[in-house]
Structures are given as structure tokens and as C-alpha cells.
Amino acid sequence: MYAGKLSTPLTIVVSRLELPLTLAHIIGDVKGTVLHDSTLMGHLDTITAYTMSSFKNPLAAILDSNKFTGLNYQDWLRNLNFVLASEKHLYAIEKSPPKEAPADISPEELVTLKQWWDDEVKARCYVMASMSNEMQRLLVPVF
């Protein structure tokens, strides 16, 4: 799957969400539509804050000792799914939330939608933080 330099784009499949190894493609929906959106860009500092040792979930230690290197995809994905499921964030990468709240949304639905947006960012941060530094550099350009 990954050996040294990438000659063709590598796609990471997390649940039903495909994450090609470019930052622009990390932000996409289940169908693979690429969104040129700043949703994740505004939270990239959160990725750093989500170091594995600071996770409240003891299962997150699995990700710290089994970071995605490109060669361990199946093991990494299985472990990532365990952690996301235990945090109740797996749904956030299985189906993308609407980009905008509908005009006729109720206050209760808006709270739920905002939680979905927050959970999606957290799930994406888990994905990024569970990768080796080398893999992160392939996804996140130098700032």
C-alpha cells in the first residue's frame, strides 16, 4: 500500500468515507465528493491538542501504539473504529452532516446538528492524530 514516496494518490477508507491523502480531500462526504471548505482547516490546531496521551478514552492508547504508517492499514482501521465507536463518533464519519442548517430547523434540531458538526471534527482529529508524523505530513501542508 505505502512504500516510500507516493507515485499515485493513496486513499484511506475509514468506514464508508474515503480519505485521499491530500488535505482538500480529507474534507469530503460519504460519496467522495470533495469539499473545498475550511471546516477542518479551522480545527487543525485541535489535531495537535488531541495527542493520544491526552485522550480521556483509555482505548485511545491503542491508537497511540498503533499509528497508521501506510503498511498497517487494516490493523489501524480496526483500532480506529473501536475508539470512534467507544467515543460515539463513528457515525460522524459514516455519514457527513449537512453543510448548512436548513432554514426551517427547530432549535432542538439545530443543537443536534451543531453536535454532529462538532463530533465530525473530533472524529477527523482522531483520524489525523492516529497517524504517524510522516503520514500526517502527507495530508497536512506546512503552515
Coordinates of N, CA and C in Angstrom, one line a residue:
M1 N 0.8 -1.2 0.0 CA 0.0 0.0 0.0 C 0.9 1.3 0.0
Y2 N 1.8 1.4 1.0 CA 2.6 2.6 1.0 C 4.0 2.2 1.2
A3 N 4.9 2.6 0.3 CA 6.3 2.3 0.4 C 7.1 3.5 -0.1
G4 N 7.6 4.2 0.8 CA 8.4 5.4 0.4 C 7.5 6.5 -0.2
K5 N 8.0 7.0 -1.3 CA 7.3 8.1 -2.0 C 6.0 7.6 -2.6
L6 N 5.0 8.5 -2.6 CA 3.7 8.1 -3.3 C 3.8 8.5 -4.8
S7 N 3.7 7.6 -5.7 CA 3.6 7.9 -7.1 C 2.2 8.1 -7.5
T8 N 1.2 7.5 -6.8 CA -0.2 7.7 -7.1 C -0.8 8.1 -5.8
P9 N -1.9 8.8 -5.9 CA -2.6 9.2 -4.6 C -3.1 7.9 -3.8
L10 N -2.9 7.9 -2.5 CA -3.3 6.9 -1.7 C -4.6 7.3 -1.0
T11 N -5.5 6.4 -1.0 CA -6.8 6.7 -0.4 C -7.0 5.9 0.9
I12 N -7.3 6.5 2.0 CA -7.6 5.9 3.2 C -9.1 5.7 3.3
V13 N -9.6 4.5 3.6 CA -11.0 4.3 3.7 C -11.3 4.1 5.2
V14 N -12.1 5.0 5.7 CA -12.5 4.9 7.1 C -14.0 4.7 7.1
S15 N -14.4 3.5 7.5 CA -15.8 3.2 7.4 C -16.2 3.3 6.0
R16 N -17.2 4.1 5.6 CA -17.6 4.2 4.2 C -17.0 5.5 3.7
L17 N -16.2 6.3 4.4 CA -15.7 7.5 4.0 C -14.3 7.3 3.5
E18 N -14.0 7.8 2.2 CA -12.7 7.7 1.6 C -12.0 9.0 1.9
L19 N -10.7 8.8 2.4 CA -9.9 10.0 2.7 C -8.6 10.0 1.9
P20 N -8.7 10.5 0.6 CA -7.4 10.6 -0.1 C -6.4 11.4 0.6
L21 N -5.1 11.1 0.3 CA -4.1 11.7 1.1 C -3.7 13.1 0.6
T22 N -4.7 14.0 0.6 CA -4.5 15.4 0.4 C -5.4 16.1 1.4
L23 N -5.0 17.3 1.9 CA -5.9 18.0 2.8 C -7.2 18.3 2.3
A24 N -7.3 18.8 1.0 CA -8.5 19.1 0.4 C -9.5 17.9 0.3
H25 N -9.0 16.7 0.2 CA -9.8 15.6 0.1 C -10.2 15.0 1.4
I26 N -9.6 15.4 2.5 CA -9.9 14.9 3.8 C -11.4 15.4 4.1
I27 N -11.7 16.6 3.6 CA -13.0 17.1 3.9 C -13.9 16.7 2.8
G28 N -14.6 15.6 2.9 CA -15.5 15.1 1.8 C -16.6 14.4 2.4
D29 N -17.6 14.1 1.6 CA -18.8 13.4 2.1 C -18.6 11.9 1.8
V30 N -19.6 11.1 2.2 CA -19.5 9.7 2.1 C -19.4 9.3 0.6
K31 N -20.0 10.0 -0.3 CA -19.9 9.7 -1.7 C -18.6 10.0 -2.3
G32 N -17.7 10.7 -1.5 CA -16.4 11.0 -2.0 C -16.3 12.4 -2.7
T33 N -17.4 13.1 -2.6 CA -17.4 14.5 -3.1 C -16.4 15.3 -2.4
V34 N -15.6 16.0 -3.1 CA -14.6 16.8 -2.4 C -15.2 18.2 -2.1
L35 N -15.0 18.6 -0.9 CA -15.5 19.9 -0.5 C -14.3 20.8 -0.3
H36 N -14.2 21.9 -0.9 CA -13.2 22.9 -0.7 C -13.7 23.8 0.4
D37 N -13.5 23.5 1.6 CA -14.2 24.1 2.7 C -13.2 24.3 3.8
S38 N -13.4 25.2 4.7 CA -12.4 25.4 5.7 C -12.8 24.8 7.0
T39 N -13.7 23.8 7.0 CA -14.2 23.2 8.2 C -13.1 22.6 9.0
L40 N -12.2 21.8 8.4 CA -11.1 21.2 9.1 C -10.0 22.2 9.3
M41 N -9.7 23.0 8.4 CA -8.6 24.0 8.4 C -8.7 24.8 9.7
G42 N -9.9 25.2 10.1 CA -10.1 26.0 11.3 C -9.8 25.2 12.6
H43 N -9.7 23.9 12.4 CA -9.5 23.0 13.6 C -8.2 22.2 13.6
L44 N -7.3 22.6 12.7 CA -6.0 21.9 12.6 C -5.2 22.0 13.9
D45 N -5.4 23.1 14.6 CA -4.7 23.2 15.9 C -5.3 22.2 16.9
T46 N -6.5 21.8 16.7 CA -7.2 20.8 17.5 C -6.5 19.5 17.4
I47 N -6.0 19.2 16.1 CA -5.4 17.9 15.9 C -4.2 17.8 16.8
T48 N -3.4 18.8 16.9 CA -2.2 18.8 17.8 C -2.7 18.6 19.2
A49 N -3.7 19.3 19.6 CA -4.2 19.2 21.0 C -4.7 17.8 21.3
Y50 N -5.1 17.1 20.3 CA -5.7 15.7 20.5 C -4.5 14.7 20.5
T51 N -3.5 14.9 21.2 CA -2.4 13.9 21.3 C -3.0 12.7 22.0
M52 N -2.5 11.5 21.6 CA -3.1 10.3 22.1 C -3.0 10.2 23.6
S53 N -2.0 10.8 24.2 CA -1.8 10.7 25.7 C -2.9 11.5 26.4
S54 N -3.5 12.5 25.7 CA -4.4 13.4 26.4 C -5.9 12.9 26.2
F55 N -6.1 11.9 25.4 CA -7.4 11.4 25.2 C -8.0 10.9 26.6
K56 N -9.2 11.1 26.8 CA -9.9 10.6 28.0 C -10.2 9.1 27.9
N57 N -10.3 8.7 26.7 CA -10.7 7.3 26.4 C -9.5 6.4 26.6
P58 N -9.5 5.4 27.5 CA -8.4 4.5 27.6 C -8.1 3.7 26.4
L59 N -9.1 3.5 25.6 CA -8.9 2.8 24.3 C -8.1 3.6 23.3
A60 N -8.0 4.9 23.5 CA -7.2 5.7 22.6 C -5.7 5.3 22.7
A61 N -5.3 4.7 23.8 CA -3.9 4.3 23.9 C -3.6 3.3 22.8
I62 N -4.6 2.5 22.3 CA -4.4 1.6 21.2 C -3.9 2.3 20.0
L63 N -4.5 3.5 19.7 CA -4.1 4.3 18.6 C -2.7 4.8 18.7
D64 N -2.3 5.2 19.9 CA -1.0 5.7 20.2 C 0.1 4.7 19.9
S65 N -0.2 3.4 20.2 CA 0.8 2.4 20.0 C 0.7 1.7 18.6
N66 N -0.4 2.1 17.9 CA -0.6 1.5 16.5 C -0.9 2.6 15.5
K67 N -0.1 3.6 15.4 CA -0.3 4.7 14.5 C -0.3 4.2 13.1
F68 N -1.1 4.8 12.2 CA -1.1 4.4 10.8 C 0.2 4.9 10.1
T69 N 0.9 3.9 9.5 CA 2.2 4.2 8.9 C 2.1 3.9 7.4
G70 N 1.0 3.4 6.9 CA 0.8 3.1 5.5 C 0.9 1.6 5.2
L71 N 1.6 0.9 6.1 CA 1.7 -0.5 6.0 C 0.8 -1.3 6.9
N72 N 0.2 -0.7 7.8 CA -0.6 -1.4 8.8 C -2.1 -0.9 8.7
Y73 N -2.6 -0.7 7.5 CA -3.9 -0.1 7.3 C -5.0 -0.9 8.0
Q74 N -5.1 -2.2 7.8 CA -6.2 -3.0 8.3 C -6.2 -2.9 9.9
D75 N -5.1 -3.1 10.5 CA -5.0 -3.0 12.0 C -5.4 -1.6 12.5
W76 N -4.8 -0.6 11.8 CA -5.1 0.8 12.2 C -6.6 1.1 12.1
L77 N -7.2 0.7 11.0 CA -8.6 1.0 10.8 C -9.5 0.3 11.8
R78 N -9.2 -1.0 12.1 CA -9.9 -1.7 13.1 C -9.8 -1.0 14.5
N79 N -8.6 -0.6 14.8 CA -8.4 0.0 16.1 C -9.1 1.4 16.1
L80 N -9.0 2.1 15.0 CA -9.7 3.5 14.9 C -11.2 3.3 15.1
N81 N -11.7 2.3 14.5 CA -13.2 2.1 14.6 C -13.6 1.8 16.0
F82 N -12.7 1.0 16.7 CA -13.0 0.7 18.2 C -13.1 2.0 18.9
V83 N -12.1 2.8 18.8 CA -12.0 4.1 19.5 C -13.2 5.0 19.2
L84 N -13.4 5.2 17.9 CA -14.5 6.1 17.5 C -15.9 5.6 17.9
A85 N -16.1 4.3 17.9 CA -17.3 3.7 18.4 C -17.5 3.9 19.9
S86 N -16.4 3.7 20.6 CA -16.5 3.9 22.1 C -16.7 5.4 22.5
E87 N -16.3 6.3 21.6 CA -16.5 7.7 21.8 C -17.8 8.2 21.3
K88 N -18.5 7.3 20.6 CA -19.8 7.6 19.9 C -19.6 8.6 18.8
H89 N -18.5 8.5 18.1 CA -18.2 9.5 17.0 C -18.1 8.7 15.6
L90 N -18.3 7.4 15.6 CA -18.2 6.7 14.4 C -19.2 7.2 13.4
Y91 N -20.4 7.5 13.8 CA -21.5 8.0 12.9 C -21.1 9.2 12.2
A92 N -20.2 10.0 12.8 CA -19.8 11.3 12.2 C -19.0 11.1 10.9
I93 N -18.3 10.0 10.8 CA -17.5 9.7 9.6 C -18.2 8.8 8.6
E94 N -19.3 8.1 9.1 CA -20.0 7.2 8.3 C -21.0 8.0 7.4
K95 N -21.4 9.1 7.8 CA -22.3 10.0 7.1 C -22.0 11.4 7.4
S96 N -21.8 12.2 6.4 CA -21.5 13.6 6.6 C -22.7 14.4 7.0
P97 N -22.6 15.4 7.9 CA -23.7 16.3 8.2 C -23.9 17.3 7.1
P98 N -25.1 17.8 7.1 CA -25.4 18.9 6.1 C -24.4 20.1 6.3
K99 N -24.0 20.7 5.3 CA -23.0 21.8 5.4 C -23.6 23.0 6.1
E100 N -24.9 23.2 5.9 CA -25.6 24.4 6.5 C -26.9 23.9 7.1
A101 N -27.3 24.6 8.1 CA -28.6 24.3 8.7 C -29.8 24.7 7.8
P102 N -30.8 23.9 7.7 CA -31.9 24.3 6.9 C -32.6 25.5 7.5
A103 N -33.3 26.3 6.7 CA -33.9 27.5 7.2 C -35.0 27.2 8.2
D104 N -35.7 26.1 8.0 CA -36.9 25.8 8.9 C -36.5 24.8 10.1
I105 N -35.2 24.8 10.4 CA -34.8 23.9 11.5 C -35.3 24.4 12.9
S106 N -35.7 23.5 13.7 CA -36.1 23.8 15.1 C -34.9 24.0 15.9
P107 N -35.1 24.7 17.1 CA -33.9 24.9 18.0 C -33.3 23.6 18.5
E108 N -34.1 22.6 18.7 CA -33.6 21.3 19.2 C -32.8 20.6 18.1
E109 N -33.3 20.7 16.8 CA -32.6 20.1 15.7 C -31.3 20.8 15.4
L110 N -31.3 22.2 15.7 CA -30.1 22.9 15.5 C -29.0 22.5 16.5
V111 N -29.4 22.2 17.7 CA -28.5 21.8 18.7 C -27.9 20.4 18.3
T112 N -28.7 19.5 17.8 CA -28.3 18.2 17.3 C -27.3 18.3 16.2
L113 N -27.7 19.2 15.2 CA -26.8 19.4 14.1 C -25.5 20.0 14.5
K114 N -25.4 20.9 15.4 CA -24.2 21.5 15.9 C -23.3 20.4 16.5
Q115 N -24.0 19.6 17.3 CA -23.3 18.4 17.9 C -22.7 17.5 16.9
W116 N -23.4 17.3 15.8 CA -22.9 16.4 14.7 C -21.7 17.1 14.1
W117 N -21.7 18.4 13.8 CA -20.6 19.1 13.3 C -19.4 18.9 14.2
D118 N -19.6 19.2 15.5 CA -18.5 19.0 16.5 C -18.0 17.6 16.5
D119 N -18.8 16.6 16.5 CA -18.4 15.2 16.5 C -17.6 14.9 15.3
E120 N -18.0 15.4 14.1 CA -17.3 15.1 12.9 C -15.9 15.7 13.0
V121 N -15.7 16.9 13.5 CA -14.4 17.5 13.7 C -13.5 16.6 14.6
K122 N -14.1 16.2 15.7 CA -13.4 15.3 16.7 C -13.0 14.0 16.0
A123 N -13.9 13.4 15.3 CA -13.6 12.1 14.6 C -12.5 12.3 13.6
R124 N -12.5 13.4 12.9 CA -11.4 13.7 11.9 C -10.1 13.9 12.7
C125 N -10.2 14.6 13.8 CA -9.0 14.8 14.6 C -8.4 13.5 15.1
Y126 N -9.3 12.5 15.5 CA -8.8 11.2 15.9 C -8.1 10.5 14.7
V127 N -8.7 10.6 13.6 CA -8.1 10.0 12.4 C -6.7 10.6 12.2
M128 N -6.6 11.9 12.2 CA -5.3 12.5 11.9 C -4.3 12.2 13.0
A129 N -4.7 12.3 14.3 CA -3.8 12.1 15.4 C -3.4 10.7 15.5
S130 N -4.1 9.8 14.9 CA -3.7 8.3 15.0 C -2.8 7.9 13.9
M131 N -2.3 8.9 13.1 CA -1.4 8.6 12.0 C 0.1 9.0 12.5
S132 N 1.0 8.3 11.8 CA 2.4 8.7 12.1 C 2.6 10.1 11.6
N133 N 3.7 10.7 12.1 CA 4.0 12.1 11.7 C 4.2 12.1 10.2
E134 N 4.9 11.1 9.6 CA 5.1 11.1 8.2 C 3.8 11.1 7.4
M135 N 2.8 10.3 7.8 CA 1.5 10.3 7.1 C 0.8 11.6 7.3
Q136 N 0.9 12.2 8.5 CA 0.2 13.5 8.7 C 0.8 14.5 7.8
R137 N 2.1 14.5 7.6 CA 2.8 15.5 6.7 C 2.3 15.3 5.3
L138 N 2.0 14.1 4.9 CA 1.5 13.9 3.5 C 0.1 14.5 3.4
L139 N -0.7 14.6 4.5 CA -2.0 15.1 4.4 C -2.1 16.6 4.7
V140 N -1.3 17.1 5.6 CA -1.4 18.5 6.1 C -0.2 19.3 5.6
P141 N -0.4 20.3 4.8 CA 0.7 21.1 4.3 C 1.3 21.9 5.4
V142 N 2.6 22.2 5.3 CA 3.3 23.0 6.3 C 2.6 24.4 6.3
F143 N 2.4 24.9 7.6 CA 1.7 26.1 7.7 C 2.7 27.3 7.7

